[in-house]
Amino acid sequence: MRPRRTPARRADAGNAVAEFVLVAALLSLVFAAVLQIVLAIHVRNTVTDSALAGARHASLVGHTPDQGAEVARELITTAISPSYAEDITVEEDHEAGLVTVTIRTPVPVVGFLGPGGVWELRGRALMEDPS
């Protein structure tokens, strides 16, 4: 003999499909948000590392600040996109013996696009002593 369906069980019939759709949509949004955060961290770390590499290059004896900026620009262009390497400045502080590379780059909001703010990331290196 089969058990009889109670009215409560009949009301739940077919709910699994609706629940799956709602949960899958929510999980998709969470996954996309995590991917976006990972992309933003990747861009920040890559630009910061490029600024450090440019500062190290510019701090070497016989190299100019423009060469350091070019190294940073090349690294960012190769790793991310040329649009992230448009605003690079290099400053030499002879009193402190430092070279500072400053890169202003957009914050990726939706993929690599979006009206996000601007990060100002710096890399510093000690200047070599020419003697």
Short mmCIF file of N, CA and C in Angstrom, two decimals:
data_model
loop_
_atom_site.label_atom_id
_atom_site.label_comp_id
_atom_site.label_asym_id
_atom_site.label_seq_id
_atom_site.Cartn_x
_atom_site.Cartn_y
_atom_site.Cartn_z
N MET A 1 0.82 -1.16 0.00
CA MET A 1 0.00 0.00 0.00
C MET A 1 0.89 1.25 0.00
N ARG A 2 0.56 2.19 -0.86
CA ARG A 2 1.33 3.43 -0.96
C ARG A 2 0.87 4.42 0.08
N PRO A 3 1.86 5.17 0.63
CA PRO A 3 1.44 6.19 1.60
C PRO A 3 0.68 7.30 0.89
N ARG A 4 -0.26 7.82 1.56
CA ARG A 4 -1.06 8.89 0.98
C ARG A 4 -0.30 10.20 1.09
N ARG A 5 -0.43 11.01 0.09
CA ARG A 5 0.20 12.34 0.12
C ARG A 5 -0.64 13.27 0.97
N THR A 6 0.04 13.93 1.83
CA THR A 6 -0.65 14.91 2.66
C THR A 6 -0.71 16.22 1.89
N PRO A 7 -1.58 17.12 2.24
CA PRO A 7 -1.68 18.41 1.53
C PRO A 7 -0.38 19.20 1.58
N ALA A 8 0.38 19.09 2.66
CA ALA A 8 1.65 19.83 2.76
C ALA A 8 2.65 19.29 1.76
N ARG A 9 2.69 17.99 1.58
CA ARG A 9 3.63 17.40 0.62
C ARG A 9 3.25 17.77 -0.81
N ARG A 10 1.98 17.82 -1.10
CA ARG A 10 1.53 18.19 -2.43
C ARG A 10 1.92 19.63 -2.75
N ALA A 11 1.92 20.51 -1.77
CA ALA A 11 2.25 21.92 -1.99
C ALA A 11 3.74 22.10 -2.29
N ASP A 12 4.58 21.19 -1.80
CA ASP A 12 6.02 21.28 -2.04
C ASP A 12 6.44 20.67 -3.37
N ALA A 13 5.58 19.97 -4.01
CA ALA A 13 5.95 19.29 -5.25
C ALA A 13 6.36 20.31 -6.32
N GLY A 14 7.53 20.09 -6.93
CA GLY A 14 8.01 20.98 -7.99
C GLY A 14 8.81 22.17 -7.51
N ASN A 15 8.98 22.33 -6.22
CA ASN A 15 9.73 23.47 -5.69
C ASN A 15 11.23 23.34 -5.90
N ALA A 16 11.73 22.15 -6.10
CA ALA A 16 13.17 21.94 -6.25
C ALA A 16 13.71 22.69 -7.47
N VAL A 17 12.95 22.71 -8.54
CA VAL A 17 13.40 23.40 -9.76
C VAL A 17 13.49 24.90 -9.51
N ALA A 18 12.49 25.47 -8.88
CA ALA A 18 12.50 26.91 -8.60
C ALA A 18 13.62 27.26 -7.63
N GLU A 19 13.81 26.43 -6.61
CA GLU A 19 14.90 26.68 -5.66
C GLU A 19 16.26 26.61 -6.35
N PHE A 20 16.42 25.63 -7.23
CA PHE A 20 17.70 25.50 -7.94
C PHE A 20 17.99 26.74 -8.78
N VAL A 21 17.00 27.25 -9.47
CA VAL A 21 17.19 28.43 -10.31
C VAL A 21 17.60 29.63 -9.45
N LEU A 22 16.95 29.83 -8.34
CA LEU A 22 17.27 30.96 -7.47
C LEU A 22 18.67 30.82 -6.86
N VAL A 23 18.99 29.64 -6.39
CA VAL A 23 20.31 29.42 -5.79
C VAL A 23 21.41 29.52 -6.84
N ALA A 24 21.19 28.98 -8.03
CA ALA A 24 22.19 29.06 -9.10
C ALA A 24 22.43 30.51 -9.51
N ALA A 25 21.39 31.31 -9.58
CA ALA A 25 21.56 32.72 -9.93
C ALA A 25 22.36 33.45 -8.85
N LEU A 26 22.04 33.18 -7.61
CA LEU A 26 22.77 33.82 -6.50
C LEU A 26 24.23 33.40 -6.50
N LEU A 27 24.49 32.11 -6.68
CA LEU A 27 25.88 31.64 -6.72
C LEU A 27 26.64 32.21 -7.91
N SER A 28 25.97 32.40 -9.02
CA SER A 28 26.63 33.01 -10.19
C SER A 28 27.04 34.45 -9.89
N LEU A 29 26.19 35.19 -9.22
CA LEU A 29 26.53 36.57 -8.85
C LEU A 29 27.70 36.61 -7.86
N VAL A 30 27.69 35.72 -6.89
CA VAL A 30 28.79 35.67 -5.92
C VAL A 30 30.10 35.31 -6.63
N PHE A 31 30.05 34.35 -7.54
CA PHE A 31 31.24 33.95 -8.30
C PHE A 31 31.76 35.10 -9.14
N ALA A 32 30.88 35.83 -9.81
CA ALA A 32 31.30 36.98 -10.62
C ALA A 32 31.91 38.07 -9.74
N ALA A 33 31.36 38.30 -8.57
CA ALA A 33 31.91 39.31 -7.66
C ALA A 33 33.30 38.91 -7.18
N VAL A 34 33.50 37.64 -6.87
CA VAL A 34 34.82 37.17 -6.45
C VAL A 34 35.82 37.31 -7.59
N LEU A 35 35.42 36.96 -8.80
CA LEU A 35 36.32 37.13 -9.96
C LEU A 35 36.69 38.60 -10.15
N GLN A 36 35.76 39.50 -9.94
CA GLN A 36 36.04 40.93 -10.10
C GLN A 36 37.03 41.41 -9.05
N ILE A 37 36.88 40.95 -7.84
CA ILE A 37 37.82 41.33 -6.78
C ILE A 37 39.21 40.80 -7.10
N VAL A 38 39.28 39.57 -7.57
CA VAL A 38 40.57 38.98 -7.95
C VAL A 38 41.20 39.78 -9.08
N LEU A 39 40.41 40.20 -10.06
CA LEU A 39 40.95 41.01 -11.16
C LEU A 39 41.48 42.34 -10.66
N ALA A 40 40.74 42.99 -9.77
CA ALA A 40 41.20 44.28 -9.24
C ALA A 40 42.50 44.12 -8.46
N ILE A 41 42.61 43.07 -7.67
CA ILE A 41 43.85 42.83 -6.92
C ILE A 41 45.00 42.53 -7.88
N HIS A 42 44.72 41.77 -8.93
CA HIS A 42 45.75 41.47 -9.93
C HIS A 42 46.26 42.75 -10.59
N VAL A 43 45.36 43.63 -10.98
CA VAL A 43 45.76 44.90 -11.61
C VAL A 43 46.59 45.73 -10.64
N ARG A 44 46.14 45.86 -9.40
CA ARG A 44 46.88 46.65 -8.41
C ARG A 44 48.28 46.09 -8.19
N ASN A 45 48.38 44.78 -8.01
CA ASN A 45 49.69 44.17 -7.77
C ASN A 45 50.61 44.29 -8.98
N THR A 46 50.07 44.12 -10.17
CA THR A 46 50.89 44.21 -11.38
C THR A 46 51.40 45.63 -11.59
N VAL A 47 50.54 46.61 -11.39
CA VAL A 47 50.97 48.01 -11.57
C VAL A 47 51.98 48.40 -10.49
N THR A 48 51.76 47.96 -9.26
CA THR A 48 52.72 48.26 -8.19
C THR A 48 54.08 47.62 -8.48
N ASP A 49 54.08 46.38 -8.92
CA ASP A 49 55.33 45.71 -9.25
C ASP A 49 56.03 46.40 -10.43
N SER A 50 55.26 46.85 -11.40
CA SER A 50 55.84 47.57 -12.54
C SER A 50 56.46 48.89 -12.10
N ALA A 51 55.81 49.57 -11.17
CA ALA A 51 56.37 50.82 -10.64
C ALA A 51 57.68 50.55 -9.91
N LEU A 52 57.73 49.47 -9.14
CA LEU A 52 58.97 49.10 -8.45
C LEU A 52 60.08 48.76 -9.44
N ALA A 53 59.75 48.01 -10.48
CA ALA A 53 60.76 47.65 -11.48
C ALA A 53 61.25 48.89 -12.21
N GLY A 54 60.35 49.81 -12.53
CA GLY A 54 60.76 51.05 -13.19
C GLY A 54 61.65 51.89 -12.29
N ALA A 55 61.33 51.95 -11.00
CA ALA A 55 62.15 52.71 -10.06
C ALA A 55 63.53 52.08 -9.92
N ARG A 56 63.59 50.75 -9.84
CA ARG A 56 64.89 50.09 -9.75
C ARG A 56 65.73 50.36 -10.99
N HIS A 57 65.10 50.31 -12.15
CA HIS A 57 65.82 50.56 -13.40
C HIS A 57 66.32 52.00 -13.47
N ALA A 58 65.48 52.95 -13.08
CA ALA A 58 65.87 54.36 -13.13
C ALA A 58 66.94 54.69 -12.09
N SER A 59 67.03 53.89 -11.03
CA SER A 59 68.00 54.19 -9.97
C SER A 59 69.41 53.71 -10.29
N LEU A 60 69.56 52.92 -11.34
CA LEU A 60 70.88 52.41 -11.70
C LEU A 60 71.75 53.52 -12.28
N VAL A 61 73.04 53.42 -12.04
CA VAL A 61 73.98 54.41 -12.58
C VAL A 61 73.93 54.35 -14.10
N GLY A 62 73.83 55.52 -14.72
CA GLY A 62 73.81 55.60 -16.17
C GLY A 62 72.43 55.52 -16.79
N HIS A 63 71.40 55.31 -15.98
CA HIS A 63 70.03 55.27 -16.51
C HIS A 63 69.30 56.55 -16.14
N THR A 64 68.35 56.91 -16.99
CA THR A 64 67.58 58.14 -16.79
C THR A 64 66.19 57.80 -16.23
N PRO A 65 65.52 58.80 -15.67
CA PRO A 65 64.14 58.57 -15.21
C PRO A 65 63.21 58.14 -16.36
N ASP A 66 63.45 58.66 -17.55
CA ASP A 66 62.61 58.27 -18.69
C ASP A 66 62.74 56.78 -19.00
N GLN A 67 63.93 56.23 -18.82
CA GLN A 67 64.12 54.80 -19.04
C GLN A 67 63.34 53.98 -18.01
N GLY A 68 63.31 54.46 -16.78
CA GLY A 68 62.53 53.78 -15.74
C GLY A 68 61.04 53.81 -16.05
N ALA A 69 60.56 54.96 -16.52
CA ALA A 69 59.14 55.06 -16.89
C ALA A 69 58.82 54.14 -18.06
N GLU A 70 59.75 54.02 -18.99
CA GLU A 70 59.52 53.15 -20.15
C GLU A 70 59.47 51.68 -19.74
N VAL A 71 60.32 51.29 -18.79
CA VAL A 71 60.28 49.91 -18.29
C VAL A 71 58.92 49.63 -17.64
N ALA A 72 58.46 50.54 -16.80
CA ALA A 72 57.16 50.36 -16.15
C ALA A 72 56.04 50.30 -17.18
N ARG A 73 56.08 51.18 -18.17
CA ARG A 73 55.05 51.22 -19.22
C ARG A 73 55.03 49.90 -20.00
N GLU A 74 56.20 49.40 -20.33
CA GLU A 74 56.30 48.16 -21.09
C GLU A 74 55.72 46.98 -20.30
N LEU A 75 56.05 46.90 -19.03
CA LEU A 75 55.55 45.81 -18.20
C LEU A 75 54.03 45.85 -18.06
N ILE A 76 53.48 47.03 -17.83
CA ILE A 76 52.02 47.15 -17.69
C ILE A 76 51.32 46.84 -19.01
N THR A 77 51.88 47.35 -20.11
CA THR A 77 51.28 47.10 -21.42
C THR A 77 51.27 45.62 -21.75
N THR A 78 52.35 44.92 -21.41
CA THR A 78 52.44 43.50 -21.69
C THR A 78 51.49 42.69 -20.80
N ALA A 79 51.42 43.03 -19.52
CA ALA A 79 50.65 42.23 -18.57
C ALA A 79 49.16 42.55 -18.55
N ILE A 80 48.80 43.83 -18.77
CA ILE A 80 47.39 44.20 -18.62
C ILE A 80 46.87 44.84 -19.91
N SER A 81 47.15 46.13 -20.07
CA SER A 81 46.64 46.87 -21.23
C SER A 81 47.35 48.22 -21.30
N PRO A 82 47.54 48.76 -22.50
CA PRO A 82 48.18 50.08 -22.62
C PRO A 82 47.41 51.19 -21.92
N SER A 83 46.10 51.05 -21.77
CA SER A 83 45.31 52.11 -21.13
C SER A 83 45.63 52.24 -19.64
N TYR A 84 46.25 51.23 -19.06
CA TYR A 84 46.61 51.30 -17.64
C TYR A 84 47.99 51.92 -17.44
N ALA A 85 48.70 52.24 -18.53
CA ALA A 85 50.06 52.77 -18.43
C ALA A 85 50.16 54.16 -19.03
N GLU A 86 49.09 54.93 -18.99
CA GLU A 86 49.10 56.24 -19.64
C GLU A 86 49.67 57.35 -18.78
N ASP A 87 49.58 57.25 -17.46
CA ASP A 87 50.00 58.35 -16.58
C ASP A 87 51.11 57.87 -15.64
N ILE A 88 52.35 57.98 -16.10
CA ILE A 88 53.51 57.54 -15.31
C ILE A 88 54.44 58.72 -15.11
N THR A 89 54.81 58.99 -13.86
CA THR A 89 55.78 60.05 -13.57
C THR A 89 56.92 59.48 -12.74
N VAL A 90 58.11 60.03 -12.97
CA VAL A 90 59.30 59.60 -12.23
C VAL A 90 59.93 60.82 -11.59
N GLU A 91 60.22 60.71 -10.30
CA GLU A 91 60.86 61.81 -9.57
C GLU A 91 62.14 61.30 -8.93
N GLU A 92 63.19 62.12 -9.00
CA GLU A 92 64.44 61.80 -8.33
C GLU A 92 64.61 62.74 -7.15
N ASP A 93 64.91 62.20 -5.99
CA ASP A 93 65.20 63.00 -4.80
C ASP A 93 66.65 62.73 -4.44
N HIS A 94 67.53 63.63 -4.88
CA HIS A 94 68.97 63.42 -4.68
C HIS A 94 69.36 63.54 -3.21
N GLU A 95 68.64 64.35 -2.44
CA GLU A 95 68.96 64.49 -1.01
C GLU A 95 68.69 63.19 -0.27
N ALA A 96 67.55 62.57 -0.55
CA ALA A 96 67.21 61.31 0.11
C ALA A 96 67.80 60.11 -0.62
N GLY A 97 68.25 60.32 -1.86
CA GLY A 97 68.80 59.21 -2.64
C GLY A 97 67.74 58.24 -3.12
N LEU A 98 66.55 58.76 -3.46
CA LEU A 98 65.44 57.91 -3.88
C LEU A 98 64.96 58.26 -5.28
N VAL A 99 64.52 57.23 -5.98
CA VAL A 99 63.78 57.41 -7.23
C VAL A 99 62.37 56.89 -6.97
N THR A 100 61.38 57.70 -7.30
CA THR A 100 59.98 57.32 -7.09
C THR A 100 59.25 57.31 -8.42
N VAL A 101 58.65 56.17 -8.74
CA VAL A 101 57.80 56.06 -9.93
C VAL A 101 56.36 56.04 -9.44
N THR A 102 55.56 56.99 -9.94
CA THR A 102 54.15 57.08 -9.57
C THR A 102 53.31 56.77 -10.80
N ILE A 103 52.37 55.86 -10.64
CA ILE A 103 51.49 55.46 -11.75
C ILE A 103 50.06 55.68 -11.30
N ARG A 104 49.34 56.49 -12.07
CA ARG A 104 47.90 56.69 -11.85
C ARG A 104 47.18 55.81 -12.86
N THR A 105 46.39 54.89 -12.34
CA THR A 105 45.74 53.91 -13.21
C THR A 105 44.28 53.72 -12.79
N PRO A 106 43.40 53.43 -13.74
CA PRO A 106 41.99 53.25 -13.39
C PRO A 106 41.75 51.97 -12.59
N VAL A 107 40.75 52.02 -11.74
CA VAL A 107 40.33 50.84 -10.99
C VAL A 107 39.34 50.07 -11.86
N PRO A 108 39.62 48.79 -12.15
CA PRO A 108 38.67 48.04 -12.98
C PRO A 108 37.40 47.74 -12.19
N VAL A 109 36.25 48.16 -12.72
CA VAL A 109 34.99 47.97 -12.01
C VAL A 109 34.21 46.79 -12.58
N VAL A 110 34.03 46.76 -13.89
CA VAL A 110 33.35 45.66 -14.56
C VAL A 110 34.32 45.11 -15.59
N GLY A 111 34.95 44.00 -15.27
CA GLY A 111 36.02 43.52 -16.14
C GLY A 111 37.14 44.54 -16.10
N PHE A 112 37.66 44.89 -17.26
CA PHE A 112 38.69 45.93 -17.33
C PHE A 112 38.05 47.30 -17.60
N LEU A 113 36.73 47.37 -17.61
CA LEU A 113 36.03 48.61 -17.93
C LEU A 113 35.41 49.20 -16.68
N GLY A 114 34.79 50.34 -16.85
CA GLY A 114 34.01 50.89 -15.76
C GLY A 114 34.42 52.29 -15.38
N PRO A 115 33.50 52.99 -14.74
CA PRO A 115 33.75 54.38 -14.36
C PRO A 115 34.41 54.51 -13.00
N GLY A 116 35.14 53.50 -12.59
CA GLY A 116 35.74 53.48 -11.26
C GLY A 116 36.70 54.63 -11.04
N GLY A 117 37.21 54.69 -9.85
CA GLY A 117 38.15 55.73 -9.47
C GLY A 117 39.52 55.50 -10.07
N VAL A 118 40.50 56.16 -9.48
CA VAL A 118 41.87 56.07 -9.96
C VAL A 118 42.75 55.68 -8.78
N TRP A 119 43.61 54.70 -9.02
CA TRP A 119 44.63 54.35 -8.04
C TRP A 119 45.88 55.14 -8.33
N GLU A 120 46.55 55.59 -7.30
CA GLU A 120 47.85 56.22 -7.44
C GLU A 120 48.85 55.31 -6.72
N LEU A 121 49.59 54.54 -7.50
CA LEU A 121 50.50 53.54 -6.95
C LEU A 121 51.93 53.98 -7.14
N ARG A 122 52.78 53.71 -6.14
CA ARG A 122 54.17 54.18 -6.18
C ARG A 122 55.13 53.02 -5.97
N GLY A 123 56.30 53.19 -6.60
CA GLY A 123 57.41 52.29 -6.36
C GLY A 123 58.65 53.14 -6.10
N ARG A 124 59.42 52.78 -5.10
CA ARG A 124 60.62 53.56 -4.75
C ARG A 124 61.83 52.65 -4.76
N ALA A 125 62.98 53.25 -5.10
CA ALA A 125 64.24 52.51 -5.07
C ALA A 125 65.35 53.47 -4.68
N LEU A 126 66.37 52.95 -4.02
CA LEU A 126 67.53 53.75 -3.65
C LEU A 126 68.41 53.95 -4.88
N MET A 127 68.90 55.17 -5.04
CA MET A 127 69.78 55.48 -6.17
C MET A 127 71.16 54.88 -5.90
N GLU A 128 71.76 54.34 -6.96
CA GLU A 128 73.11 53.82 -6.83
C GLU A 128 74.11 54.96 -6.70
N ASP A 129 75.14 54.72 -5.95
CA ASP A 129 76.21 55.70 -5.79
C ASP A 129 77.19 55.52 -6.95
N PRO A 130 77.42 56.57 -7.74
CA PRO A 130 78.27 56.41 -8.93
C PRO A 130 79.75 56.19 -8.60
N SER A 131 80.16 56.32 -7.35
CA SER A 131 81.59 56.17 -7.05
C SER A 131 82.01 54.75 -6.82
#
